[in-house]
mmCIF file of C-alpha atoms in Angstrom:
data_model
loop_
_atom_site.group_PDB
_atom_site.id
_atom_site.type_symbol
_atom_site.label_atom_id
_atom_site.label_comp_id
_atom_site.label_asym_id
_atom_site.label_seq_id
_atom_site.Cartn_x
_atom_site.Cartn_y
_atom_site.Cartn_z
ATOM 1 C CA MET A 1 -0.250 29.929 8.269
ATOM 2 C CA ALA A 2 -2.323 29.456 5.815
ATOM 3 C CA LEU A 3 -1.137 28.624 1.977
ATOM 4 C CA ILE A 4 -2.960 30.230 -1.372
ATOM 5 C CA LYS A 5 -4.265 27.125 -2.811
ATOM 6 C CA GLY A 6 -2.640 26.446 -6.018
ATOM 7 C CA ARG A 7 -4.397 25.047 -9.370
ATOM 8 C CA GLU A 8 -5.344 21.365 -9.590
ATOM 9 C CA THR A 9 -3.616 19.165 -12.260
ATOM 10 C CA ASN A 10 -5.317 17.122 -14.680
ATOM 11 C CA GLY A 11 -2.135 15.106 -15.005
ATOM 12 C CA ALA A 12 -2.454 11.394 -15.115
ATOM 13 C CA LEU A 13 -1.875 9.144 -12.236
ATOM 14 C CA ASN A 14 1.856 7.595 -12.218
ATOM 15 C CA GLY A 15 1.119 4.993 -9.788
ATOM 16 C CA TRP A 16 4.003 3.163 -7.638
ATOM 17 C CA VAL A 17 6.920 1.860 -9.502
ATOM 18 C CA PRO A 18 9.768 -0.178 -8.170
ATOM 19 C CA ASP A 19 12.898 1.281 -7.466
ATOM 20 C CA GLU A 20 15.769 0.075 -5.408
ATOM 21 C CA ILE A 21 15.500 -3.453 -3.168
ATOM 22 C CA GLY A 22 12.501 -2.921 -1.063
ATOM 23 C CA TYR A 23 11.469 0.423 -2.142
ATOM 24 C CA GLN A 24 8.623 1.842 -4.621
ATOM 25 C CA ARG A 25 8.416 5.369 -5.730
ATOM 26 C CA THR A 26 5.876 7.594 -7.337
ATOM 27 C CA ALA A 27 5.953 10.841 -9.008
ATOM 28 C CA SER A 28 2.146 11.410 -8.949
ATOM 29 C CA MET A 29 0.584 14.786 -7.532
ATOM 30 C CA ALA A 30 -2.597 13.076 -6.798
ATOM 31 C CA ILE A 31 -1.162 10.102 -4.630
ATOM 32 C CA ILE A 32 1.365 12.414 -2.884
ATOM 33 C CA SER A 33 -1.240 14.825 -2.198
ATOM 34 C CA ASN A 34 -3.458 12.368 -0.829
ATOM 35 C CA ILE A 35 -0.692 11.242 1.711
ATOM 36 C CA LEU A 36 0.056 14.551 2.852
ATOM 37 C CA LYS A 37 -3.402 15.216 3.470
ATOM 38 C CA ASN A 38 -3.771 11.952 5.581
ATOM 39 C CA LEU A 39 -0.577 13.335 7.513
ATOM 40 C CA ILE A 40 -2.338 16.878 8.168
ATOM 41 C CA ASP A 41 -5.827 15.328 9.011
ATOM 42 C CA LYS A 42 -4.364 12.375 11.449
ATOM 43 C CA ARG A 43 -1.278 14.820 12.850
ATOM 44 C CA ARG A 44 0.932 12.309 12.370
ATOM 45 C CA PHE A 45 4.566 12.898 13.450
ATOM 46 C CA LEU A 46 7.424 12.914 11.055
ATOM 47 C CA ASN A 47 11.086 13.775 11.356
ATOM 48 C CA LEU A 48 13.580 15.920 8.993
ATOM 49 C CA ARG A 49 16.973 15.147 8.258
ATOM 50 C CA GLN A 50 20.019 16.760 6.267
ATOM 51 C CA LYS A 51 23.180 15.269 4.751
ATOM 52 C CA ASP A 52 25.392 17.016 8.009
ATOM 53 C CA GLY A 53 23.746 14.883 10.463
ATOM 54 C CA TYR A 54 20.909 16.889 11.330
ATOM 55 C CA GLN A 55 17.518 14.983 12.515
ATOM 56 C CA SER A 56 14.886 16.643 14.155
ATOM 57 C CA GLY A 57 12.402 15.883 16.926
ATOM 58 C CA ASN A 58 8.778 15.256 15.930
ATOM 59 C CA THR A 59 6.957 18.216 14.101
ATOM 60 C CA ILE A 60 4.192 17.916 11.675
ATOM 61 C CA ILE A 61 3.154 19.494 8.029
ATOM 62 C CA PHE A 62 -0.020 21.795 8.705
ATOM 63 C CA ASN A 63 -0.754 22.766 5.214
ATOM 64 C CA PHE A 64 0.299 22.681 1.315
ATOM 65 C CA ASP A 65 -0.378 23.516 -1.984
ATOM 66 C CA CYS A 66 0.319 22.030 -5.385
ATOM 67 C CA ARG A 67 3.839 24.408 -4.815
ATOM 68 C CA GLN A 68 4.974 24.177 -1.392
ATOM 69 C CA LEU A 69 4.580 22.538 1.727
ATOM 70 C CA ALA A 70 4.213 24.428 5.616
ATOM 71 C CA ILE A 71 5.797 22.399 8.748
ATOM 72 C CA ASP A 72 6.063 23.484 12.044
ATOM 73 C CA LYS A 73 9.519 24.756 12.234
ATOM 74 C CA PRO A 74 11.733 22.191 14.854
ATOM 75 C CA VAL A 75 12.805 23.976 18.005
ATOM 76 C CA ASP A 76 16.464 23.275 17.293
ATOM 77 C CA TRP A 77 16.099 23.950 13.567
ATOM 78 C CA PRO A 78 19.891 24.751 12.320
ATOM 79 C CA GLY A 79 19.118 27.844 10.304
ATOM 80 C CA ASN A 80 20.894 26.576 6.834
ATOM 81 C CA ASP A 81 19.122 26.002 3.470
ATOM 82 C CA LEU A 82 20.356 22.178 2.610
ATOM 83 C CA PRO A 83 17.783 20.062 1.374
ATOM 84 C CA ILE A 84 15.307 18.275 3.828
ATOM 85 C CA THR A 85 14.165 14.521 3.903
ATOM 86 C CA ILE A 86 11.363 14.349 5.392
ATOM 87 C CA VAL A 87 10.339 10.970 6.857
ATOM 88 C CA PHE A 88 7.277 9.353 8.281
ATOM 89 C CA ARG A 89 5.075 6.381 8.690
ATOM 90 C CA ASP A 90 1.820 5.864 7.131
ATOM 91 C CA ASP A 91 -1.112 4.207 8.296
ATOM 92 C CA GLN A 92 -0.105 0.726 7.529
ATOM 93 C CA MET A 93 3.272 1.546 9.160
ATOM 94 C CA LEU A 94 5.151 1.658 6.058
ATOM 95 C CA LEU A 95 8.458 4.028 6.423
ATOM 96 C CA ASN A 96 8.293 7.285 3.741
ATOM 97 C CA HIS A 97 10.292 9.591 2.606
ATOM 98 C CA CYS A 98 10.959 12.102 0.325
ATOM 99 C CA THR A 99 13.621 14.868 -0.336
ATOM 100 C CA VAL A 100 12.580 18.594 -0.807
ATOM 101 C CA GLN A 101 14.364 22.173 -0.892
ATOM 102 C CA ILE A 102 13.662 24.836 1.474
ATOM 103 C CA ARG A 103 11.981 27.833 -0.165
ATOM 104 C CA ALA A 104 11.663 29.982 3.036
ATOM 105 C CA THR A 105 11.498 30.274 6.581
ATOM 106 C CA THR A 106 9.749 32.234 9.647
ATOM 107 C CA SER A 107 9.848 32.244 13.166
ATOM 108 C CA ASP A 108 7.687 29.114 13.524
ATOM 109 C CA THR A 109 7.454 27.554 9.768
ATOM 110 C CA LEU A 110 9.560 26.158 7.288
ATOM 111 C CA PHE A 111 8.372 26.278 3.657
ATOM 112 C CA THR A 112 9.318 23.393 1.038
ATOM 113 C CA GLU A 113 9.173 22.734 -2.141
ATOM 114 C CA PHE A 114 6.057 20.299 -3.217
ATOM 115 C CA PRO A 115 7.799 16.488 -3.493
ATOM 116 C CA THR A 116 8.512 15.465 -6.869
ATOM 117 C CA GLU A 117 9.064 12.168 -5.929
ATOM 118 C CA LEU A 118 7.928 9.835 -2.796
ATOM 119 C CA TYR A 119 9.519 6.757 -1.914
ATOM 120 C CA GLN A 120 7.862 4.143 0.498
ATOM 121 C CA LEU A 121 9.759 0.821 1.904
ATOM 122 C CA GLN A 122 7.453 -1.748 0.917
ATOM 123 C CA ARG A 123 7.645 -5.644 2.660
ATOM 124 C CA ARG A 124 6.606 -6.856 -0.659
ATOM 125 C CA SER A 125 6.747 -10.301 0.675
ATOM 126 C CA HIS A 126 4.664 -10.108 4.050
ATOM 127 C CA TYR A 127 2.429 -6.760 3.164
ATOM 128 C CA ARG A 128 -1.070 -8.010 2.512
ATOM 129 C CA VAL A 129 -4.486 -5.911 1.259
ATOM 130 C CA ASP A 130 -7.724 -6.746 2.249
ATOM 131 C CA VAL A 131 -9.828 -7.659 -0.947
ATOM 132 C CA PRO A 132 -13.616 -6.766 -1.724
ATOM 133 C CA ARG A 133 -15.914 -8.951 0.331
ATOM 134 C CA ALA A 134 -17.196 -11.162 -2.755
ATOM 135 C CA SER A 135 -13.693 -12.061 -3.935
ATOM 136 C CA ARG A 136 -13.414 -15.732 -4.394
ATOM 137 C CA VAL A 137 -10.779 -18.571 -5.304
ATOM 138 C CA THR A 138 -10.483 -21.857 -7.375
ATOM 139 C CA LEU A 139 -7.897 -23.939 -7.094
ATOM 140 C CA THR A 140 -7.191 -28.034 -7.578
ATOM 141 C CA ARG A 141 -5.498 -30.040 -5.218
ATOM 142 C CA LYS A 142 -4.001 -33.130 -6.814
ATOM 143 C CA SER A 143 -6.484 -33.467 -9.532
ATOM 144 C CA GLU A 144 -9.594 -32.410 -7.935
ATOM 145 C CA THR A 145 -10.860 -28.773 -8.593
ATOM 146 C CA ILE A 146 -12.307 -27.088 -5.189
ATOM 147 C CA PRO A 147 -14.138 -24.084 -5.934
ATOM 148 C CA GLY A 148 -16.067 -22.312 -3.136
ATOM 149 C CA PHE A 149 -13.032 -20.283 -1.297
ATOM 150 C CA PHE A 150 -13.643 -16.958 -0.316
ATOM 151 C CA LEU A 151 -10.758 -14.814 -0.603
ATOM 152 C CA SER A 152 -9.883 -12.323 2.262
ATOM 153 C CA ASP A 153 -6.543 -10.819 1.868
ATOM 154 C CA ILE A 154 -3.723 -10.956 -0.665
ATOM 155 C CA SER A 155 0.372 -10.021 -1.123
ATOM 156 C CA ALA A 156 2.579 -10.398 -3.639
ATOM 157 C CA ASN A 157 3.463 -14.203 -2.397
ATOM 158 C CA GLY A 158 0.532 -15.354 -0.557
ATOM 159 C CA ILE A 159 -3.180 -15.166 -0.199
ATOM 160 C CA LEU A 160 -5.587 -15.896 2.652
ATOM 161 C CA ILE A 161 -8.833 -18.069 1.998
ATOM 162 C CA SER A 162 -11.612 -19.580 3.764
ATOM 163 C CA ARG A 163 -14.645 -21.695 3.323
ATOM 164 C CA LYS A 164 -17.898 -22.653 5.284
ATOM 165 C CA GLY A 165 -17.658 -25.975 6.820
ATOM 166 C CA GLU A 166 -14.119 -28.166 6.300
ATOM 167 C CA ILE A 167 -11.264 -26.763 4.527
ATOM 168 C CA ILE A 168 -10.637 -29.838 2.876
ATOM 169 C CA LEU A 169 -6.439 -28.779 2.164
ATOM 170 C CA LYS A 170 -4.252 -29.957 4.801
ATOM 171 C CA LYS A 171 -0.858 -28.169 5.982
ATOM 172 C CA ASP A 172 1.833 -28.691 3.021
ATOM 173 C CA ASP A 173 -0.560 -29.656 0.670
ATOM 174 C CA PRO A 174 0.623 -28.725 -2.865
ATOM 175 C CA VAL A 175 -1.755 -26.794 -5.096
ATOM 176 C CA LYS A 176 -1.853 -25.493 -8.441
ATOM 177 C CA ASN A 177 -4.058 -23.940 -11.663
ATOM 178 C CA ILE A 178 -5.318 -20.578 -8.428
ATOM 179 C CA THR A 179 -7.603 -18.815 -10.127
ATOM 180 C CA LEU A 180 -8.282 -15.245 -8.026
ATOM 181 C CA ILE A 181 -11.592 -13.364 -8.641
ATOM 182 C CA ILE A 182 -11.600 -10.029 -7.588
ATOM 183 C CA PRO A 183 -14.598 -8.009 -7.969
ATOM 184 C CA PRO A 184 -14.318 -4.093 -7.852
ATOM 185 C CA ASP A 185 -15.706 -2.386 -4.588
ATOM 186 C CA GLU A 186 -18.687 -0.507 -6.564
ATOM 187 C CA PRO A 187 -20.439 -3.064 -8.853
ATOM 188 C CA PRO A 188 -20.440 -1.672 -12.537
ATOM 189 C CA VAL A 189 -23.507 -0.838 -14.681
ATOM 190 C CA GLY A 190 -24.300 -4.175 -16.807
ATOM 191 C CA ASP A 191 -22.820 -7.330 -16.833
ATOM 192 C CA PRO A 192 -21.540 -7.737 -13.082
ATOM 193 C CA ASP A 193 -18.395 -9.556 -14.082
ATOM 194 C CA ASP A 194 -17.225 -7.083 -16.720
ATOM 195 C CA ASP A 195 -14.695 -5.339 -14.425
ATOM 196 C CA ASP A 196 -13.536 -8.374 -12.106
ATOM 197 C CA THR A 197 -9.904 -8.479 -11.599
ATOM 198 C CA ILE A 198 -8.548 -12.459 -12.652
ATOM 199 C CA ILE A 199 -5.091 -13.487 -11.470
ATOM 200 C CA PHE A 200 -4.002 -16.930 -12.533
ATOM 201 C CA ILE A 201 -0.951 -18.971 -10.654
ATOM 202 C CA LYS A 202 -0.214 -21.879 -11.718
ATOM 203 C CA LYS A 203 1.373 -23.511 -7.995
ATOM 204 C CA GLY A 204 1.096 -22.935 -4.042
ATOM 205 C CA GLN A 205 1.088 -24.725 -0.882
ATOM 206 C CA ALA A 206 -1.066 -24.529 1.979
ATOM 207 C CA THR A 207 1.115 -23.203 4.928
ATOM 208 C CA ARG A 208 -1.408 -23.319 7.712
ATOM 209 C CA ILE A 209 -4.953 -24.180 8.852
ATOM 210 C CA PHE A 210 -7.076 -22.360 11.162
ATOM 211 C CA ILE A 211 -10.798 -22.491 12.110
ATOM 212 C CA ASN A 212 -12.783 -19.868 13.374
ATOM 213 C CA LYS A 213 -15.518 -21.893 15.263
ATOM 214 C CA ARG A 214 -17.668 -18.442 15.785
ATOM 215 C CA LEU A 215 -18.113 -18.078 12.103
ATOM 216 C CA ARG A 216 -17.815 -21.401 11.289
ATOM 217 C CA LEU A 217 -15.102 -20.327 8.973
ATOM 218 C CA CYS A 218 -12.102 -22.791 7.770
ATOM 219 C CA HIS A 219 -9.301 -20.408 6.923
ATOM 220 C CA ALA A 220 -5.940 -21.578 5.013
ATOM 221 C CA GLY A 221 -2.913 -19.462 3.963
ATOM 222 C CA ILE A 222 -1.864 -20.125 0.864
ATOM 223 C CA ARG A 223 1.854 -19.628 -0.132
ATOM 224 C CA LEU A 224 2.272 -18.870 -3.979
ATOM 225 C CA PHE A 225 5.221 -19.924 -5.928
ATOM 226 C CA VAL A 226 5.186 -17.135 -8.508
ATOM 227 C CA GLU A 227 7.596 -15.652 -11.378
ATOM 228 C CA GLY A 228 7.629 -13.703 -14.027
ATOM 229 C CA LYS A 229 4.339 -12.339 -15.226
ATOM 230 C CA GLU A 230 2.518 -13.889 -12.413
ATOM 231 C CA GLU A 231 4.823 -11.582 -9.818
ATOM 232 C CA GLU A 232 4.371 -8.474 -11.686
ATOM 233 C CA THR A 233 0.486 -9.077 -12.089
ATOM 234 C CA LEU A 234 0.128 -9.634 -8.281
ATOM 235 C CA LEU A 235 2.592 -6.839 -7.202
ATOM 236 C CA ARG A 236 0.546 -4.588 -9.860
ATOM 237 C CA TYR A 237 -2.782 -5.394 -7.658
ATOM 238 C CA VAL A 238 -1.526 -5.211 -4.407
ATOM 239 C CA ARG A 239 -0.121 -1.294 -5.157
ATOM 240 C CA ARG A 240 -3.177 -0.362 -6.715
ATOM 241 C CA ARG A 241 -5.297 -1.812 -3.978
ATOM 242 C CA GLU A 242 -3.424 -0.468 -1.293
ATOM 243 C CA LEU A 243 -3.997 3.299 -3.177
ATOM 244 C CA GLU A 244 -7.712 2.581 -3.250
ATOM 245 C CA LEU A 245 -8.095 1.958 0.239
ATOM 246 C CA LEU A 246 -5.532 4.856 1.114
ATOM 247 C CA ARG A 247 -8.217 7.390 -1.068
ATOM 248 C CA ARG A 248 -11.082 6.410 1.449
#
């Protein structure tokens, strides 16, 4: 059953903000709509839960607009009007949920309000995002500054870097003055360095070293010892990059 398309909103994106331990949440209609569209396009299964203990089998969202969602009604639907919590995993297999009120039901469809908030269980200490290919890193080992590293991915407490030829670093080597230089996916007009994201971390440690013989690349995993503003900056970039990848 098709829904009437609602008006687009021009409100600013609210982004993701930390919430309970391990969770982040968004109230952005644009972000939530993107995630719902992805669920529909990929026909991802979801489950419906209610406080009285009801939990559905797999079902799908098959349409939505800015006012409401249309969900394929489970065969064992209890027929009450309690709020439902929609639970699903996204492309990164992260657990997401939102709670909505039922507006109407038909023989085969549940209509609910549009979610005002979406929660995501974010594995902050492990979850990594890929970065643009031209991203690079410089760092200091002992008193020697070593440039020429490529940055492959990043999380809130670690990075994966690589370099042609000898990696120079050894496992458990302490490093400092780590500078991440991350360009945008599309180079800006004018000065190519204008829109680079530059992140500075004081301390880190090489935790693993491995070699890709086929590509002649040496890789190193670097644990980042971050706190305060360093951690906040890293988390902000990881979330922003995640949204960029999700929108593709």
